[in-house]
Amino acid sequence: MSFKRRPLTNMEILEIFFYSDNESEYESQESDSDSDCEELPPNLVAIENPESEVPLSTDEVPGPFEDAGGDGGRPTVDEVQEFCGIWKAASHFIPPGPAVCFDESQSGVQRPLPFPTEAECFKLFLTEELVGNIVEETNRYALELQEKREPGVRGKLAKWVTTTINEMYTFLVTVLLMGIVKKNPLREYWSTDPMFATPFFATLFSQDRFLALLRCLHFVNNATAILSDPLHKIRNVIISLTSAFGRVFVPYKDLCIDESLMLWKGRLAFRQYIPSKRHRFGVKFFVMCDVKTGFVQDIIVYTGSTTDIKHYEGLGVSGSVVMTMLAPHLGKGHTLYVDNWYSSPTLFQHLLSNSTGACGTVRSNRKGMPAFGCRKMQRGEVEFKENGQQLALKWHDKRDVHVLSTVHTATVSATGKVDHLTGERKIKPDCVLDYNLKMGAVDKADMINSFVECARKTTKWYKKIFFHLIDTAVLNSSIVHRQLTGKVITYQKYRENLMRELLEEHHTPRRPSTGGRPAADNPLRLTARHFPCKVPQTAAQGSHTRRHCKVCLSGTRRSKQRKLTKYMCLACDTPLCVSPCFEEYHTLKHY
């Protein structure tokens, strides 16, 4: 005869976990069962599966309650009780905090330079080795495109010339300059229209050469690429830059992790929609920043189920992201600030066991969170609860805010502001004040780059990610430069100095082409002050230097003729006969 398991009540479950010293009274029921594979009652499913979130990776690593030789990570009764604790009201709670005191003497730039110029700081990240690899792959891809061209069909790539490291650095400077001198179509940078002309770009590249380099820009050998990796087109660059970020700079005590979104509205399997972000659609990055300096310490590109993170049993997706990014910094006494997508009592306890503090807003329905009072709170009211190691609070501002911390006390402090209605000083919990002060490093990095970003609209998603990473490398290099030199200059001024130094080192000036379409009409010829002067002499013609008169050659009031003159308008840079062409050109709209 078989017995069907009956569902236990919630009170019986609590009694099993927290109040029972022996399990003999339940052994008889288990022994009478026909099979060990029967489904558990509904109210026990959550205990059997401590984290219901689907992992991003199948890499098995020990979880917070699991050692390398464990039985699958299921916590014992003692571990559950130690972890969950009993939440109770807190008034003078002082958290134990991380077991290790942070040593700030090891933080900062780890590779001091004898002459820390802007270009040298930038090359700590975008090294000549990395640029050399990009040059090699770009040349290989250009040859592939030429081979695919149909016989007899000539195009811009028919006259492709192998690129070099010097030319690639000049190309990157041109792209960075486009972030400051903004125009909509790329071809506008080579426009000869006097209203829009920027002749400096023509001294760097011809239009056709720049567009050819942009088209052939490539980062991986297509023949050996791992196609199962959704980021195989840009993986080499991501690994190289993120490795350099961690190698060059060691963060200070406070760190924060947040999401960043790069605008992308084209087709892409891992494109994300985040309505709270400015762009809403795009490629999502998990970014870890040093709070004190704003240095971007690590970046992970979100690609769905194939995202490059390790799965930590019991921590879910968000906890695994945090643990993957924090792996090199655990056990050093850091304090992490995160938002409510990451925060949970399970994650914070696991960080604390690895000598890392944490603070962040948290969702009230997270597993392990205490139950707060149901009454409606007035603005400014706060309720604290603690379990011996963590502090949880519910604070009412414009709405209820829940915060979890392992490094803050149950105290409130004045903000320095005064309520303009009541005249009373505004006070907030200490953990809220710290969170507001230290959580915005990722958003600040996005804001700084948004004014001068070089990433442009393109048909290839991996090229836009590359330019986004270049912007991040420039930001990090500016922080390194400030740390090494102590000079405080604006971010835009740093970029300008960087571009000048890279051009001085890598660029050979070219003479702009004198051919092509004639320049458009100059709208200033009918205004301002104009005076005739002699055409500058050339070495070939000497004192007999002449140029063709603009009005005689292209005028509509009389028959066109090719008439040479030795006079011109210096302001308009236009050769003109003294009479009557000079007067007609500067007084008639249709001469």
Coordinates of C-alpha atoms in Angstrom, one line a residue:
M1 CA 0.0 0.0 0.0
S2 CA 1.4 3.4 -1.0
F3 CA 0.9 6.7 0.7
K4 CA 0.6 10.0 -1.2
R5 CA 2.6 12.9 0.2
R6 CA 0.5 15.6 1.7
P7 CA 1.4 19.2 1.3
L8 CA 2.8 20.7 4.5
T9 CA 1.5 24.0 5.9
N10 CA 3.7 27.0 6.1
M11 CA 3.9 26.7 9.9
E12 CA 5.1 23.1 9.6
I13 CA 7.8 24.1 7.1
L14 CA 9.2 26.8 9.5
E15 CA 9.0 24.3 12.3
I16 CA 11.1 21.8 10.2
F17 CA 13.8 24.4 9.4
F18 CA 14.1 26.4 12.6
Y19 CA 12.6 24.7 15.6
S20 CA 13.2 20.9 15.1
D21 CA 16.4 19.3 16.6
N22 CA 15.8 15.9 15.2
E23 CA 14.1 14.5 12.1
S24 CA 13.0 11.2 13.4
E25 CA 9.3 12.1 13.3
Y26 CA 9.5 12.7 9.5
E27 CA 11.6 9.6 8.7
S28 CA 8.6 7.3 8.8
Q29 CA 6.8 9.3 6.2
E30 CA 9.8 9.3 3.8
S31 CA 10.3 5.5 4.2
D32 CA 6.8 4.8 3.2
S33 CA 7.1 6.5 -0.1
D34 CA 7.0 4.4 -3.2
S35 CA 9.5 6.6 -5.1
D36 CA 12.0 9.2 -4.4
C37 CA 11.2 10.9 -7.7
E38 CA 7.7 12.2 -6.9
E39 CA 7.1 15.9 -7.3
L40 CA 7.2 18.0 -4.2
P41 CA 4.2 19.8 -2.9
P42 CA 3.8 23.3 -4.4
N43 CA 4.7 25.1 -1.2
L44 CA 8.1 23.3 -1.1
V45 CA 9.2 23.9 -4.7
A46 CA 10.8 27.3 -3.8
I47 CA 13.0 25.6 -1.1
E48 CA 14.1 22.8 -3.4
N49 CA 15.1 25.4 -6.1
P50 CA 16.7 28.3 -4.3
E51 CA 17.0 30.5 -7.4
S52 CA 14.5 30.2 -10.3
E53 CA 16.3 32.5 -12.7
V54 CA 17.7 30.8 -15.8
P55 CA 21.5 30.9 -15.9
L56 CA 23.3 32.5 -18.8
S57 CA 26.1 29.9 -19.0
T58 CA 26.5 26.3 -18.2
D59 CA 29.9 26.6 -16.6
E60 CA 29.6 25.0 -13.3
V61 CA 31.4 26.8 -10.4
P62 CA 30.9 26.5 -6.7
G63 CA 28.0 28.5 -5.2
P64 CA 27.8 30.2 -1.9
F65 CA 26.9 27.0 0.0
E66 CA 28.8 24.6 -2.2
D67 CA 32.4 23.4 -2.1
A68 CA 34.2 21.8 -5.0
G69 CA 33.3 18.3 -3.8
G70 CA 29.8 19.0 -2.7
D71 CA 26.5 17.3 -3.3
G72 CA 25.0 19.8 -5.8
G73 CA 24.9 22.9 -3.6
R74 CA 21.8 22.2 -1.4
P75 CA 22.3 24.0 1.9
T76 CA 22.0 22.2 5.2
V77 CA 19.5 23.4 7.9
D78 CA 22.3 25.2 9.8
E79 CA 23.5 27.0 6.6
V80 CA 20.0 28.1 5.7
Q81 CA 19.5 29.4 9.3
E82 CA 22.9 31.1 9.3
F83 CA 22.3 32.7 5.9
C84 CA 18.7 33.8 6.3
G85 CA 18.9 34.6 9.9
I86 CA 16.0 36.1 11.7
W87 CA 15.1 39.6 10.6
K88 CA 14.3 41.9 13.5
A89 CA 13.8 45.6 14.1
A90 CA 17.1 47.5 14.3
S91 CA 17.8 50.8 16.0
H92 CA 21.6 50.8 16.7
F93 CA 22.8 48.1 14.3
I94 CA 26.5 48.2 13.4
P95 CA 27.3 45.7 10.6
P96 CA 30.4 43.4 10.9
G97 CA 31.4 44.4 7.4
P98 CA 34.1 42.8 5.3
A99 CA 36.7 40.8 7.2
V100 CA 39.6 42.5 5.3
C101 CA 40.4 46.2 5.5
F102 CA 41.0 47.7 2.1
D103 CA 44.6 48.8 1.4
E104 CA 44.4 51.9 -0.8
S105 CA 48.2 52.1 -1.3
Q106 CA 47.9 49.4 -4.0
S107 CA 45.3 51.4 -6.0
G108 CA 45.7 53.7 -9.0
V109 CA 47.8 53.5 -12.2
Q110 CA 50.1 50.4 -12.2
R111 CA 52.2 51.4 -15.2
P112 CA 53.9 54.8 -14.6
L113 CA 55.3 56.5 -17.7
P114 CA 58.5 58.5 -17.8
F115 CA 56.8 61.1 -20.0
P116 CA 53.0 60.7 -19.6
T117 CA 51.8 62.6 -22.7
E118 CA 48.2 62.2 -23.9
A119 CA 49.3 59.9 -26.7
E120 CA 51.4 57.6 -24.5
C121 CA 48.5 57.3 -22.0
F122 CA 46.2 56.3 -24.9
K123 CA 48.6 53.7 -26.2
L124 CA 48.5 51.9 -22.9
F125 CA 45.1 50.6 -24.1
L126 CA 45.2 50.9 -27.9
T127 CA 48.7 49.5 -28.3
E128 CA 50.6 49.3 -31.5
E129 CA 50.3 45.5 -31.3
L130 CA 46.5 45.7 -31.3
V131 CA 46.5 48.3 -34.1
G132 CA 48.9 46.1 -36.1
N133 CA 46.4 43.2 -35.8
I134 CA 43.6 45.5 -37.0
V135 CA 45.8 46.5 -40.0
E136 CA 46.6 42.9 -40.9
E137 CA 42.9 41.9 -40.8
T138 CA 41.8 45.0 -42.7
N139 CA 44.3 44.3 -45.5
R140 CA 43.2 40.6 -45.6
Y141 CA 39.5 41.6 -45.8
A142 CA 40.2 44.2 -48.5
L143 CA 41.7 41.4 -50.6
E144 CA 38.7 39.2 -50.0
L145 CA 36.4 42.0 -51.2
Q146 CA 38.5 42.5 -54.3
E147 CA 38.4 38.7 -55.1
K148 CA 34.6 38.8 -54.8
R149 CA 34.3 41.6 -57.3
E150 CA 32.8 40.6 -60.7
P151 CA 35.3 40.5 -63.6
G152 CA 35.4 43.8 -65.5
V153 CA 33.6 45.8 -62.8
R154 CA 35.8 48.6 -61.4
G155 CA 35.0 50.2 -58.1
K156 CA 36.6 52.2 -55.3
L157 CA 38.5 49.1 -54.1
A158 CA 40.1 48.5 -57.5
K159 CA 42.8 51.0 -56.5
W160 CA 43.2 49.7 -52.9
V161 CA 46.6 50.3 -51.4
T162 CA 47.8 48.2 -48.3
T163 CA 47.2 50.2 -45.2
T164 CA 49.8 50.6 -42.4
I165 CA 49.9 51.2 -38.6
N166 CA 50.6 54.9 -39.2
E167 CA 47.7 55.3 -41.5
M168 CA 45.4 53.4 -39.1
Y169 CA 46.3 55.8 -36.2
T170 CA 45.6 58.7 -38.6
F171 CA 42.2 57.1 -39.5
L172 CA 41.3 56.8 -35.8
V173 CA 42.3 60.4 -35.3
T174 CA 40.0 61.4 -38.1
V175 CA 37.1 59.4 -36.6
L176 CA 37.8 61.1 -33.2
L177 CA 37.8 64.5 -34.8
M178 CA 34.4 63.8 -36.3
G179 CA 33.1 63.4 -32.8
I180 CA 33.9 67.1 -32.2
V181 CA 33.2 68.5 -35.6
K182 CA 29.8 67.0 -36.2
K183 CA 28.2 66.7 -39.6
N184 CA 25.4 64.4 -40.7
P185 CA 26.6 62.7 -44.0
L186 CA 30.3 61.6 -44.0
R187 CA 30.8 63.2 -47.4
E188 CA 30.1 66.7 -45.9
Y189 CA 33.6 66.6 -44.3
W190 CA 35.1 66.9 -47.8
S191 CA 32.6 69.4 -49.1
T192 CA 34.0 72.4 -51.0
D193 CA 30.9 74.5 -50.3
P194 CA 32.3 77.6 -48.5
M195 CA 29.4 77.4 -46.0
F196 CA 30.3 73.9 -44.9
A197 CA 33.9 73.4 -45.9
T198 CA 36.4 71.9 -43.4
P199 CA 39.6 71.7 -45.5
F200 CA 41.6 70.1 -42.7
F201 CA 40.0 66.7 -43.3
A202 CA 41.3 66.8 -46.9
T203 CA 44.8 67.1 -45.5
L204 CA 44.4 63.8 -43.6
F205 CA 42.6 61.7 -46.3
S206 CA 41.0 61.9 -49.6
Q207 CA 37.3 61.1 -49.4
D208 CA 37.6 57.9 -51.4
R209 CA 40.5 56.6 -49.2
F210 CA 38.7 57.3 -45.9
L211 CA 35.5 55.5 -47.1
A212 CA 37.6 52.6 -48.4
L213 CA 39.3 52.2 -45.0
L214 CA 36.0 52.4 -43.2
R215 CA 34.5 49.8 -45.5
C216 CA 37.4 47.4 -45.1
L217 CA 37.9 47.9 -41.4
H218 CA 38.0 44.4 -39.9
F219 CA 39.2 42.7 -36.7
V220 CA 39.2 38.9 -37.3
N221 CA 40.2 36.4 -39.9
N222 CA 36.9 35.1 -41.3
A223 CA 38.5 31.7 -42.2
T224 CA 39.4 30.9 -38.6
A225 CA 36.7 32.8 -36.7
I226 CA 34.5 30.8 -34.1
L227 CA 31.1 31.3 -35.7
S228 CA 29.3 30.0 -32.6
D229 CA 30.5 33.1 -30.7
P230 CA 28.0 36.0 -31.5
L231 CA 30.8 38.5 -30.9
H232 CA 33.5 36.7 -33.0
K233 CA 33.7 39.8 -35.3
I234 CA 34.9 42.0 -32.4
R235 CA 36.0 39.5 -29.7
N236 CA 39.8 40.1 -30.1
V237 CA 39.4 43.8 -29.6
I238 CA 37.1 43.4 -26.5
I239 CA 39.6 41.0 -24.9
S240 CA 42.6 43.2 -25.6
L241 CA 41.0 46.4 -24.3
T242 CA 39.3 45.0 -21.2
S243 CA 42.5 43.2 -20.3
A244 CA 44.4 46.4 -20.6
F245 CA 41.9 48.2 -18.4
G246 CA 42.5 45.8 -15.6
R247 CA 46.2 45.7 -16.1
V248 CA 46.9 49.4 -16.2
F249 CA 44.6 50.5 -13.3
V250 CA 43.7 49.0 -9.9
P251 CA 40.5 50.4 -8.5
Y252 CA 40.0 52.2 -5.2
K253 CA 37.7 50.9 -2.5
D254 CA 34.3 51.8 -4.0
L255 CA 33.0 50.1 -7.2
C256 CA 29.7 50.2 -9.0
I257 CA 28.1 48.0 -11.6
D258 CA 25.4 49.2 -13.9
E259 CA 24.0 48.7 -17.5
S260 CA 24.9 50.9 -20.4
L261 CA 23.1 51.0 -23.8
M262 CA 24.7 51.8 -27.1
L263 CA 22.2 53.0 -29.7
W264 CA 21.5 50.4 -32.4
K265 CA 18.2 50.1 -34.3
G266 CA 19.3 47.7 -37.0
R267 CA 18.9 43.9 -37.1
L268 CA 20.8 42.2 -34.3
A269 CA 20.0 39.0 -32.4
F270 CA 21.0 40.4 -29.0
R271 CA 19.6 43.9 -29.5
Q272 CA 17.8 45.1 -26.3
Y273 CA 14.9 47.3 -25.5
I274 CA 15.3 49.3 -22.2
P275 CA 12.6 52.0 -21.9
S276 CA 14.4 53.8 -19.0
K277 CA 17.5 54.5 -21.1
R278 CA 17.9 57.5 -23.4
H279 CA 18.3 55.4 -26.6
R280 CA 15.9 52.6 -25.6
F281 CA 17.1 50.3 -28.4
G282 CA 20.6 49.0 -28.7
V283 CA 23.4 46.8 -27.5
K284 CA 23.6 46.4 -23.7
F285 CA 26.8 46.4 -21.8
F286 CA 27.4 45.5 -18.2
V287 CA 30.0 48.0 -17.0
M288 CA 32.0 48.2 -13.7
C289 CA 33.5 51.5 -12.8
D290 CA 35.8 52.8 -10.1
V291 CA 33.7 55.3 -8.1
K292 CA 36.5 57.7 -7.1
T293 CA 38.0 58.3 -10.6
G294 CA 35.2 57.1 -13.0
F295 CA 37.7 54.7 -14.6
V296 CA 35.8 51.9 -16.6
Q297 CA 37.3 48.8 -15.1
D298 CA 35.5 46.1 -17.1
I299 CA 32.9 45.6 -19.8
I300 CA 30.7 42.6 -20.7
V301 CA 28.6 42.7 -23.8
Y302 CA 25.2 41.1 -23.2
T303 CA 24.3 38.5 -25.9
G304 CA 21.5 36.6 -24.3
S305 CA 22.1 33.0 -23.2
T306 CA 25.6 33.1 -24.6
T307 CA 26.8 36.1 -22.5
D308 CA 30.4 35.6 -21.4
I309 CA 29.8 35.0 -17.7
K310 CA 30.2 32.1 -15.3
H311 CA 27.1 30.8 -13.6
Y312 CA 27.1 30.7 -9.9
E313 CA 24.7 28.2 -8.4
G314 CA 22.0 29.9 -6.4
L315 CA 22.8 33.5 -7.4
G316 CA 20.8 33.6 -10.7
V317 CA 21.7 35.7 -13.7
S318 CA 22.2 39.1 -12.0
G319 CA 24.3 37.6 -9.2
S320 CA 26.5 35.7 -11.7
V321 CA 27.1 39.0 -13.6
V322 CA 28.3 40.6 -10.4
M323 CA 30.5 37.7 -9.4
T324 CA 32.1 37.4 -12.8
M325 CA 33.1 41.1 -13.0
L326 CA 34.2 41.2 -9.3
A327 CA 36.2 37.9 -9.5
P328 CA 39.7 39.7 -9.6
H329 CA 38.8 42.0 -6.7
L330 CA 37.2 39.6 -4.2
G331 CA 38.8 39.3 -0.8
K332 CA 40.3 42.8 -0.8
G333 CA 37.7 44.8 1.2
H334 CA 36.0 46.6 -1.7
T335 CA 32.5 48.0 -1.4
L336 CA 30.1 47.4 -4.3
Y337 CA 27.1 49.6 -5.2
V338 CA 24.4 48.2 -7.5
D339 CA 20.8 48.8 -8.4
N340 CA 17.8 46.7 -7.7
W341 CA 18.3 44.4 -10.7
Y342 CA 21.4 42.9 -9.0
S343 CA 20.7 43.3 -5.2
S344 CA 19.5 40.3 -3.1
P345 CA 20.3 39.1 0.4
T346 CA 21.8 35.9 -1.2
L347 CA 24.3 37.9 -3.3
F348 CA 25.2 40.3 -0.5
Q349 CA 25.8 37.5 1.9
H350 CA 28.0 35.7 -0.7
L351 CA 30.0 38.9 -1.2
L352 CA 30.4 39.4 2.5
S353 CA 31.8 35.9 2.8
N354 CA 34.4 36.9 0.2
S355 CA 35.4 40.0 2.2
T356 CA 33.4 42.4 0.0
G357 CA 30.8 44.8 1.2
A358 CA 27.7 45.8 -0.8
C359 CA 25.0 48.4 -0.9
G360 CA 22.1 49.0 -3.2
T361 CA 18.4 49.5 -3.8
V362 CA 16.5 46.2 -3.7
R363 CA 13.1 44.9 -4.8
S364 CA 10.8 44.3 -1.8
N365 CA 9.8 40.8 -3.1
R366 CA 13.4 39.5 -3.4
K367 CA 13.8 36.1 -1.8
G368 CA 15.1 36.5 1.8
M369 CA 13.9 40.1 2.2
P370 CA 12.1 40.9 5.5
A371 CA 8.5 41.9 5.7
F372 CA 8.0 45.5 6.6
G373 CA 4.9 47.1 8.2
C374 CA 1.9 47.4 6.0
R375 CA 0.8 50.9 7.2
K376 CA 1.3 53.8 4.9
M377 CA 4.4 55.7 5.8
Q378 CA 4.7 59.5 5.8
R379 CA 7.4 61.2 3.8
G380 CA 10.8 60.9 5.5
E381 CA 9.8 57.9 7.7
V382 CA 12.2 55.0 7.8
E383 CA 12.0 51.4 9.1
F384 CA 15.2 49.4 9.7
K385 CA 15.6 45.7 10.0
E386 CA 18.7 43.6 10.5
N387 CA 19.7 39.9 10.6
G388 CA 23.0 40.2 12.3
Q389 CA 25.0 40.8 9.1
Q390 CA 22.8 42.8 6.7
L391 CA 20.8 45.9 7.1
A392 CA 17.5 46.3 5.3
L393 CA 15.4 49.4 5.3
K394 CA 12.2 50.8 3.9
W395 CA 12.2 54.6 3.5
H396 CA 9.4 56.7 2.1
D397 CA 10.4 59.6 -0.1
K398 CA 8.0 60.2 -3.0
R399 CA 7.4 56.5 -2.9
D400 CA 8.7 53.5 -0.9
V401 CA 12.4 52.8 -1.3
H402 CA 14.0 49.6 -0.2
V403 CA 17.7 49.4 0.4
L404 CA 20.0 46.6 1.4
S405 CA 23.5 47.0 2.9
T406 CA 26.3 45.2 4.6
V407 CA 28.4 48.2 5.4
H408 CA 26.1 50.9 6.8
T409 CA 24.6 51.5 10.2
A410 CA 20.9 52.1 11.0
T411 CA 21.3 55.9 11.2
V412 CA 20.1 59.0 9.4
S413 CA 21.9 62.2 8.6
A414 CA 21.2 65.7 7.4
T415 CA 21.5 66.2 3.6
G416 CA 22.4 69.9 3.9
K417 CA 19.2 70.9 2.2
V418 CA 16.1 72.5 3.7
D419 CA 12.5 71.7 2.8
H420 CA 11.1 74.9 1.3
L421 CA 7.6 74.2 2.5
T422 CA 8.3 73.4 6.2
G423 CA 11.7 75.0 6.6
E424 CA 13.0 71.8 8.3
R425 CA 16.3 70.2 7.4
K426 CA 16.0 67.3 5.1
I427 CA 17.4 64.0 6.5
K428 CA 18.0 60.7 4.8
P429 CA 19.4 57.3 5.8
D430 CA 23.2 57.1 5.6
C431 CA 23.0 54.2 3.1
V432 CA 20.7 56.2 0.8
L433 CA 23.1 59.2 0.9
D434 CA 26.1 57.0 0.0
Y435 CA 24.1 55.2 -2.7
N436 CA 23.1 58.5 -4.4
L437 CA 26.7 59.7 -4.2
K438 CA 28.5 56.7 -5.5
M439 CA 26.1 54.8 -7.8
G440 CA 26.2 57.2 -10.9
A441 CA 29.8 56.4 -12.2
V442 CA 28.6 54.4 -15.2
D443 CA 26.0 57.0 -16.2
K444 CA 28.5 59.8 -15.8
A445 CA 30.9 58.0 -18.1
D446 CA 28.1 57.7 -20.7
M447 CA 27.3 61.3 -20.3
I448 CA 30.9 62.5 -20.7
N449 CA 31.3 60.5 -23.9
S450 CA 27.9 61.5 -25.3
F451 CA 29.1 65.1 -26.1
V452 CA 32.1 64.0 -28.2
E453 CA 31.5 60.3 -29.1
C454 CA 32.9 59.2 -32.4
A455 CA 30.5 56.3 -32.9
R456 CA 28.4 56.9 -36.0
K457 CA 25.5 55.3 -37.7
T458 CA 26.8 52.3 -39.7
T459 CA 25.5 49.1 -41.3
K460 CA 27.9 46.9 -39.4
W461 CA 27.1 46.6 -35.7
Y462 CA 30.7 45.4 -34.8
K463 CA 32.2 48.6 -36.2
K464 CA 30.0 50.7 -34.0
I465 CA 30.9 48.6 -30.9
F466 CA 34.6 49.2 -31.9
F467 CA 34.2 53.0 -32.0
H468 CA 32.3 52.8 -28.7
L469 CA 35.2 50.9 -27.2
I470 CA 37.6 53.5 -28.6
D471 CA 35.6 56.3 -26.8
T472 CA 35.9 54.3 -23.6
A473 CA 39.6 53.8 -24.1
V474 CA 40.0 57.6 -24.6
L475 CA 38.0 58.3 -21.4
N476 CA 40.2 55.9 -19.4
S477 CA 43.4 57.3 -20.9
S478 CA 42.3 60.8 -19.8
I479 CA 41.8 59.5 -16.2
V480 CA 45.3 57.9 -16.3
H481 CA 46.8 61.1 -17.6
R482 CA 45.2 63.1 -14.8
Q483 CA 46.4 60.6 -12.2
L484 CA 50.0 60.7 -13.5
T485 CA 50.4 64.4 -14.2
G486 CA 48.0 66.0 -11.8
K487 CA 46.9 68.3 -14.6
V488 CA 43.2 69.1 -14.6
I489 CA 42.0 69.9 -18.2
T490 CA 38.6 69.4 -19.8
Y491 CA 37.8 66.1 -21.5
Q492 CA 37.4 67.8 -24.9
K493 CA 40.8 69.6 -24.5
Y494 CA 42.4 66.2 -23.7
R495 CA 40.9 64.7 -26.9
E496 CA 42.2 67.7 -28.9
N497 CA 45.7 67.3 -27.4
L498 CA 45.6 63.6 -28.0
M499 CA 44.7 64.0 -31.7
R500 CA 47.5 66.6 -32.3
E501 CA 50.1 64.3 -30.7
L502 CA 49.0 61.2 -32.7
L503 CA 49.1 63.2 -35.9
E504 CA 52.5 64.6 -35.2
E505 CA 53.8 61.1 -34.7
H506 CA 52.0 59.1 -37.3
H507 CA 50.7 61.4 -40.1
T508 CA 52.5 62.7 -43.2
P509 CA 50.5 65.7 -44.5
R510 CA 49.1 65.3 -48.0
R511 CA 48.3 68.0 -50.4
P512 CA 44.5 68.3 -51.1
S513 CA 43.5 67.6 -54.6
T514 CA 42.8 70.7 -56.8
G515 CA 40.5 68.8 -59.2
G516 CA 36.9 67.8 -58.8
R517 CA 33.8 69.9 -58.9
P518 CA 34.1 73.7 -58.7
A519 CA 33.3 75.3 -55.3
A520 CA 29.7 76.5 -54.8
D521 CA 28.9 80.2 -54.8
N522 CA 30.3 82.2 -51.9
P523 CA 27.3 83.9 -50.1
L524 CA 29.7 86.6 -48.6
R525 CA 30.7 88.0 -52.0
L526 CA 27.7 90.5 -51.8
T527 CA 28.5 91.7 -48.3
A528 CA 31.5 92.9 -46.3
R529 CA 34.4 94.9 -47.8
H530 CA 36.3 93.7 -50.9
F531 CA 39.4 95.1 -52.5
P532 CA 41.4 94.1 -55.6
C533 CA 45.0 92.8 -55.3
K534 CA 47.5 91.1 -57.6
V535 CA 47.5 87.4 -58.1
P536 CA 50.4 85.8 -56.1
Q537 CA 53.3 84.9 -58.3
T538 CA 54.2 81.3 -59.0
A539 CA 57.7 79.9 -59.5
A540 CA 56.9 79.0 -63.1
Q541 CA 55.3 82.2 -64.3
G542 CA 57.0 84.8 -62.0
S543 CA 55.8 88.3 -62.7
H544 CA 53.7 87.1 -65.6
T545 CA 51.4 85.0 -63.3
R546 CA 47.8 85.2 -64.5
R547 CA 44.5 83.4 -63.7
H548 CA 41.2 83.1 -65.6
C549 CA 38.6 85.7 -64.6
K550 CA 35.6 84.1 -62.8
V551 CA 33.0 86.4 -64.4
C552 CA 34.3 86.2 -67.9
L553 CA 34.5 82.4 -67.7
S554 CA 31.1 81.6 -66.0
G555 CA 29.0 84.8 -66.3
T556 CA 25.5 84.7 -67.9
R557 CA 25.2 88.4 -68.9
R558 CA 27.4 88.1 -71.9
S559 CA 29.2 85.4 -73.9
K560 CA 31.7 83.3 -72.0
Q561 CA 35.4 83.7 -72.7
R562 CA 38.6 82.5 -71.2
K563 CA 40.2 85.8 -70.3
L564 CA 43.4 86.0 -68.1
T565 CA 43.8 88.6 -65.4
K566 CA 46.5 89.5 -62.9
Y567 CA 44.0 90.8 -60.3
M568 CA 41.9 89.0 -57.8
C569 CA 39.7 89.5 -54.7
L570 CA 41.7 88.3 -51.7
A571 CA 38.7 87.9 -49.4
C572 CA 36.9 85.7 -52.0
D573 CA 40.0 84.1 -53.4
T574 CA 38.6 84.7 -56.8
P575 CA 40.5 86.0 -59.9
L576 CA 38.6 89.0 -61.5
C577 CA 39.2 91.6 -64.1
V578 CA 39.4 95.0 -62.4
S579 CA 36.6 96.4 -64.6
P580 CA 33.8 95.6 -64.9
C581 CA 34.0 92.1 -63.6
F582 CA 35.1 93.1 -60.0
E583 CA 32.1 95.3 -59.5
E584 CA 29.6 92.9 -61.1
Y585 CA 30.8 90.0 -59.0
H586 CA 30.4 91.9 -55.7
T587 CA 27.1 93.7 -56.5
L588 CA 25.0 91.3 -58.7
K589 CA 23.5 88.0 -57.4
H590 CA 23.3 86.7 -61.0
Y591 CA 26.4 88.1 -62.7

